[in-house]
């Protein structure tokens, strides 16, 4: 299958279309799989915020097709937060519109001398001045470009956080719908290139080889998907807050607390929908429609309609910082989206600051649960003022700058702040976080779907019943789920399809249906394994090894004192040992030659 | 009890005698306990190799008395290897002679403009030129000063390693008997002060309040001590090599290997004694006489009589580097002693270099087991040549300089290379190494004495039977033994007394006998706890916290593949949690206010 990509050199103002080698697509599909294959050919030792970094927007192989929830695009660059080559994924309609232009991805190099935006259509790319957009928040930027370019245009942009090179600035998509390629600072890379936005619109239809096959599988699975995602449909991801709290999975007070049922009841999706609901939102092609629109009730944007906070954000600006004021939570989410901040890292930074303040490590007064402090710090991070400036490099750097015990409060791996599913609640997640290529990312493994019963282990050849407190047998689970999760990013599919029990066999059918290529589940999983190893390999070239696969002090040696995961500490040393063996990696965490050989990666530059 | 200390300012050439406050001695006894109490009053943020660092030689409270093995002196300074305030202990006769001068310790500040040595007698101190000594090895230095100052003089000195500021240079005592304050680079601190040696001789008798009480307890315990230390008496500490290998406690091939019985048989004390024995050696007042004199058979010092390698050194220049040539081992030990290198860190550095070489991380060819490479690297470290210069800062710095996976091969905690008892063989040692104040030190805990049955747990109020592979119940063991071990250093006693089952009650009797002070075992243990917390507290002021209490990758996640400890990995996260709770420390590893209050440390500067 041949893809068509655009290469844009912002420094030289040059644009070209090209097709990546077909074996790249065959072996790595699209999305971040294909992107990393291309990254592997490059000089990796670049300044993440220098013009020599590259910023790739690559659609999945199935993006924008009739496959359900085929809405995703991968954003790939060297991360200014982790220093590693990284990916971030975003839904909405941007990927769909990109593919309608006839291009499957955009590779952006160099740095524009002045702020610009890209306008991509079926005619190719224009580099246009963004002087009038620079300084606008993400909603306004999106609106201004919709006005300028007309209906149907989709905008990926940065807010002030990206402009000011905040290390965890997001790439925002969908205006006030608040879709984000949130993690690892892709927005800062965009800002470093003086690139305010990428607007896309087209009218073509992404090719589908066997529409009937795709539709048949879709028909078969839609009822299952719908039946198992009612909570998401009704209340969004934040509908899970109370359940998650009950199981001990919701991080509380910068990962220190054990339980917080009364707080969880006040910041959950059910309450948000009851009190502030304005409408549902679904990404392109999605039968789940987990997005919620709400009306902001406090702060400078009170009265406006905004994206309802996701589960991760309820943790970030709720339980992590002991804020149980749902209005502050909604306003903080809205503000972070406008500013273009990753809510996970931003919430972690606020919680970190609160704990440092409590322990007297910083002079600033940042009380737990203080709404003004939360909203104020978000702006200060985006505009790099005072304490906010210190936090804007991420908690690892902030802890190093503060010194002493501050590192105890920076809950991160490889520089990325933990997502808000607790590895002490589902021990397999300790492995997932420790070994995830982009740092402490939940989405690279999502094994709590399996341990918690939401996705049957049998769909990936494992058992269905798990002891989530035990450290036994978790390596194989982590490995298989990581392999499987990579496939979603390469195909451009939302992982919530798993809630509908969608397994590798199903995805293989859709790949066949869309591309015409014969592929079975085993080959798809092997492709996932190949991609995971490739991402590891790329960063091994930068010095990554076992030493970086570490749990932070708080998760290694501090058990939750109460609640559904009380007393559990994962035995990370033992799990890692099993994991490396199963992966075919050396004890140092380096893929062994025979593993590379087996996966067809032996020829990759190393 | 009043002690008399000397203060020497090498920069100004000033000397003064003074007595530390009596409550310092009451609460912290002598040795490193008293030293750290004095350190706590100082500005801690000094360059370890700058004139503002202080170097203390403090005798134990019982040093030089009729108490058995009361031979020890503590050397205390801020370590150039770990960056922490640290202590190192040495036996021989130096401490005895120091006390015979009527002084109980020497505190050295500043930096001499030219090489000097100190000559301490009953008349006080002279600062004398050491131009003629600079560049000599430790044996020759000792001999030259004995010639200059006459019979009975005892010399503590540095070799070329200390002169050249090798971060793990030792302070050597006893000439070719090779006693060393080996760990954490006290020799480099001495070198940084242009201080080549400290010579001592006196004729006074350290005061003993109740000689009959001391003698009675001595009579009671001597048979027990002698009966249980026959192996030490016959073959020295290296007589244990084969037993230790069998139990999986002997580190092999930079902590990677599982078993090496054929090698252990070739480098054990039994063979050394059989083939090279020249004589026994006992430190002052010691009924055990674990020291052995041997004749070197290869290398530039072939034919000379030297100190026989200790157990740790058999591991360092034997199993760690896969050298089974006993002649090379003996020559390497002799060379390291002459150069004034800590054999533990030096062996770790060689093993680290061998593994980096094997894995292609460095260009140098350093084959496993290569005798020439071992001897050559020792000299290159001491004289800071090539790869030796890179290693001379310790393995942590070398790994950082090499980058990439090199950190996987640096087996250290807090910058100190691990001593050679495997925490996978006795899991309590994982806690001991992780939390030891001076880094990965075995002597601060020695819990394998208890887990292995050599010292009955009941002597410190615990049980006698332990499952050495389990991670259960090890926190209390580690805590109590750490408290107890601190007492030995403060009293100036050799820890091998424990082989004779000597417990806190016995030591309390001797304290009463020597000082006349009423003290029971409980108070002695509480004093040990106070000292351990004080040492922690001092380094907490420098930023030490939980994050530093970490196992290196190799010990965290690599189980021994075979042998007596095959498959075991300590659950360090869980053990640390229990340990902090038992210690009365915060989850961050900081002593809690109520703990400081309980131990009478609340008034200490923090």
PDB file of C-alpha atoms in Angstrom, chain A residues 35-145:
ATOM      1  CA  UNK A  35       6.627   7.669  11.893  1.00  0.00           C
ATOM      2  CA  UNK A  36       9.158   5.859  14.067  1.00  0.00           C
ATOM      3  CA  UNK A  37      10.376   3.873  11.076  1.00  0.00           C
ATOM      4  CA  UNK A  38      11.162   7.172   9.414  1.00  0.00           C
ATOM      5  CA  UNK A  39      12.642   8.587  12.611  1.00  0.00           C
ATOM      6  CA  UNK A  40      14.999   5.606  12.755  1.00  0.00           C
ATOM      7  CA  UNK A  41      16.659   6.800   9.533  1.00  0.00           C
ATOM      8  CA  UNK A  42      17.394  10.224  10.987  1.00  0.00           C
ATOM      9  CA  UNK A  43      20.009  11.806  13.155  1.00  0.00           C
ATOM     10  CA  UNK A  44      18.424  11.396  16.578  1.00  0.00           C
ATOM     11  CA  UNK A  45      20.648  13.692  18.608  1.00  0.00           C
ATOM     12  CA  UNK A  46      18.741  16.880  17.967  1.00  0.00           C
ATOM     13  CA  UNK A  47      17.677  19.643  20.311  1.00  0.00           C
ATOM     14  CA  UNK A  48      13.970  18.945  20.891  1.00  0.00           C
ATOM     15  CA  UNK A  49      13.297  22.664  20.615  1.00  0.00           C
ATOM     16  CA  UNK A  50      15.779  23.323  17.811  1.00  0.00           C
ATOM     17  CA  UNK A  51      14.957  23.613  14.117  1.00  0.00           C
ATOM     18  CA  UNK A  52      16.613  20.235  13.531  1.00  0.00           C
ATOM     19  CA  UNK A  53      13.863  18.423  15.406  1.00  0.00           C
ATOM     20  CA  UNK A  54      11.093  17.091  13.196  1.00  0.00           C
ATOM     21  CA  UNK A  55       7.385  17.172  13.885  1.00  0.00           C
ATOM     22  CA  UNK A  56       5.312  14.512  12.185  1.00  0.00           C
ATOM     23  CA  UNK A  57       1.536  14.328  11.914  1.00  0.00           C
ATOM     24  CA  UNK A  58       0.852  10.858  10.538  1.00  0.00           C
ATOM     25  CA  UNK A  59      -2.631   9.436  10.144  1.00  0.00           C
ATOM     26  CA  UNK A  60      -3.331   5.841  10.975  1.00  0.00           C
ATOM     27  CA  UNK A  61      -3.652   3.316   8.211  1.00  0.00           C
ATOM     28  CA  UNK A  62      -7.424   3.151   8.758  1.00  0.00           C
ATOM     29  CA  UNK A  63      -8.004   6.781   9.745  1.00  0.00           C
ATOM     30  CA  UNK A  64     -11.037   8.403   8.211  1.00  0.00           C
ATOM     31  CA  UNK A  65     -12.511   5.160   6.893  1.00  0.00           C
ATOM     32  CA  UNK A  66     -15.818   3.521   7.869  1.00  0.00           C
ATOM     33  CA  UNK A  67     -14.020   1.522  10.538  1.00  0.00           C
ATOM     34  CA  UNK A  68     -15.519   2.670  13.870  1.00  0.00           C
ATOM     35  CA  UNK A  69     -13.604   5.333  15.804  1.00  0.00           C
ATOM     36  CA  UNK A  70     -10.964   5.568  13.085  1.00  0.00           C
ATOM     37  CA  UNK A  71     -10.274   9.141  14.075  1.00  0.00           C
ATOM     38  CA  UNK A  72      -6.727   9.152  15.318  1.00  0.00           C
ATOM     39  CA  UNK A  73      -3.553  10.841  14.197  1.00  0.00           C
ATOM     40  CA  UNK A  74      -0.101  10.367  15.701  1.00  0.00           C
ATOM     41  CA  UNK A  75       2.096  13.350  16.444  1.00  0.00           C
ATOM     42  CA  UNK A  76       5.754  12.327  16.645  1.00  0.00           C
ATOM     43  CA  UNK A  77       8.882  14.285  17.559  1.00  0.00           C
ATOM     44  CA  UNK A  78      11.725  14.266  20.028  1.00  0.00           C
ATOM     45  CA  UNK A  79      10.121  15.296  23.283  1.00  0.00           C
ATOM     46  CA  UNK A  80      11.316  18.360  25.178  1.00  0.00           C
ATOM     47  CA  UNK A  81       9.874  16.815  28.347  1.00  0.00           C
ATOM     48  CA  UNK A  82      11.536  13.401  28.266  1.00  0.00           C
ATOM     49  CA  UNK A  83      14.352  13.933  25.809  1.00  0.00           C
ATOM     50  CA  UNK A  84      13.179  10.768  24.066  1.00  0.00           C
ATOM     51  CA  UNK A  85      11.582  10.317  20.694  1.00  0.00           C
ATOM     52  CA  UNK A  86       7.926  10.248  21.466  1.00  0.00           C
ATOM     53  CA  UNK A  87       4.418  10.102  20.140  1.00  0.00           C
ATOM     54  CA  UNK A  88       1.124  11.603  21.093  1.00  0.00           C
ATOM     55  CA  UNK A  89      -2.251  10.746  19.644  1.00  0.00           C
ATOM     56  CA  UNK A  90      -5.333  12.851  19.015  1.00  0.00           C
ATOM     57  CA  UNK A  91      -8.881  12.168  17.866  1.00  0.00           C
ATOM     58  CA  UNK A  92     -11.609  14.545  16.712  1.00  0.00           C
ATOM     59  CA  UNK A  93     -12.005  15.208  13.002  1.00  0.00           C
ATOM     60  CA  UNK A  94      -8.594  16.520  12.085  1.00  0.00           C
ATOM     61  CA  UNK A  95      -7.243  13.174  10.889  1.00  0.00           C
ATOM     62  CA  UNK A  96     -10.312  12.562   8.818  1.00  0.00           C
ATOM     63  CA  UNK A  97      -9.985  15.920   7.108  1.00  0.00           C
ATOM     64  CA  UNK A  98      -6.270  15.381   6.591  1.00  0.00           C
ATOM     65  CA  UNK A  99      -6.925  12.173   4.737  1.00  0.00           C
ATOM     66  CA  UNK A 100      -9.625  13.899   2.706  1.00  0.00           C
ATOM     67  CA  UNK A 101      -6.890  16.135   1.303  1.00  0.00           C
ATOM     68  CA  UNK A 102      -5.291  13.044  -0.187  1.00  0.00           C
ATOM     69  CA  UNK A 103      -2.301  13.286   2.096  1.00  0.00           C
ATOM     70  CA  UNK A 104      -1.694  10.766   4.842  1.00  0.00           C
ATOM     71  CA  UNK A 105       0.704  12.796   6.877  1.00  0.00           C
ATOM     72  CA  UNK A 106       2.798  15.931   7.201  1.00  0.00           C
ATOM     73  CA  UNK A 107       6.444  16.018   8.187  1.00  0.00           C
ATOM     74  CA  UNK A 108       7.531  19.411   9.401  1.00  0.00           C
ATOM     75  CA  UNK A 109      11.151  20.444   9.655  1.00  0.00           C
ATOM     76  CA  UNK A 110      13.051  23.645  10.335  1.00  0.00           C
ATOM     77  CA  UNK A 111      11.815  26.782  11.997  1.00  0.00           C
ATOM     78  CA  UNK A 112       9.827  29.573  10.431  1.00  0.00           C
ATOM     79  CA  UNK A 113      11.416  33.012  10.867  1.00  0.00           C
ATOM     80  CA  UNK A 114       8.027  34.443  11.896  1.00  0.00           C
ATOM     81  CA  UNK A 115       4.865  32.827  13.271  1.00  0.00           C
ATOM     82  CA  UNK A 116       3.090  30.862  10.570  1.00  0.00           C
ATOM     83  CA  UNK A 117       0.324  28.364  10.110  1.00  0.00           C
ATOM     84  CA  UNK A 118      -0.008  25.655   7.509  1.00  0.00           C
ATOM     85  CA  UNK A 119      -3.018  25.397   5.295  1.00  0.00           C
ATOM     86  CA  UNK A 120      -3.266  21.940   3.812  1.00  0.00           C
ATOM     87  CA  UNK A 121      -5.824  21.134   1.172  1.00  0.00           C
ATOM     88  CA  UNK A 122      -6.069  18.931  -1.881  1.00  0.00           C
ATOM     89  CA  UNK A 123      -3.824  21.461  -3.608  1.00  0.00           C
ATOM     90  CA  UNK A 124      -0.995  20.887  -1.158  1.00  0.00           C
ATOM     91  CA  UNK A 125       0.339  23.200   1.530  1.00  0.00           C
ATOM     92  CA  UNK A 126       0.545  26.916   1.997  1.00  0.00           C
ATOM     93  CA  UNK A 127       2.723  28.441   4.661  1.00  0.00           C
ATOM     94  CA  UNK A 128       0.822  31.501   5.838  1.00  0.00           C
ATOM     95  CA  UNK A 129       1.570  34.207   8.333  1.00  0.00           C
ATOM     96  CA  UNK A 130       0.136  33.644  11.803  1.00  0.00           C
ATOM     97  CA  UNK A 131       1.013  37.048  13.218  1.00  0.00           C
ATOM     98  CA  UNK A 132      -2.662  37.681  13.890  1.00  0.00           C
ATOM     99  CA  UNK A 133      -3.027  34.330  15.676  1.00  0.00           C
ATOM    100  CA  UNK A 134       0.077  34.385  17.904  1.00  0.00           C
ATOM    101  CA  UNK A 135      -0.955  34.842  21.508  1.00  0.00           C
ATOM    102  CA  UNK A 136      -4.526  33.591  21.003  1.00  0.00           C
ATOM    103  CA  UNK A 137      -5.738  30.663  23.011  1.00  0.00           C
ATOM    104  CA  UNK A 138      -6.507  27.372  21.320  1.00  0.00           C
ATOM    105  CA  UNK A 139     -10.261  27.978  21.020  1.00  0.00           C
ATOM    106  CA  UNK A 140      -9.841  31.434  19.511  1.00  0.00           C
ATOM    107  CA  UNK A 141      -7.170  30.193  17.139  1.00  0.00           C
ATOM    108  CA  UNK A 142      -9.467  27.494  15.904  1.00  0.00           C
ATOM    109  CA  UNK A 143     -12.347  29.923  15.508  1.00  0.00           C
ATOM    110  CA  UNK A 144     -10.234  32.523  13.722  1.00  0.00           C
ATOM    111  CA  UNK A 145      -9.006  29.961  11.203  1.00  0.00           C
TER     112      UNK A 145
END
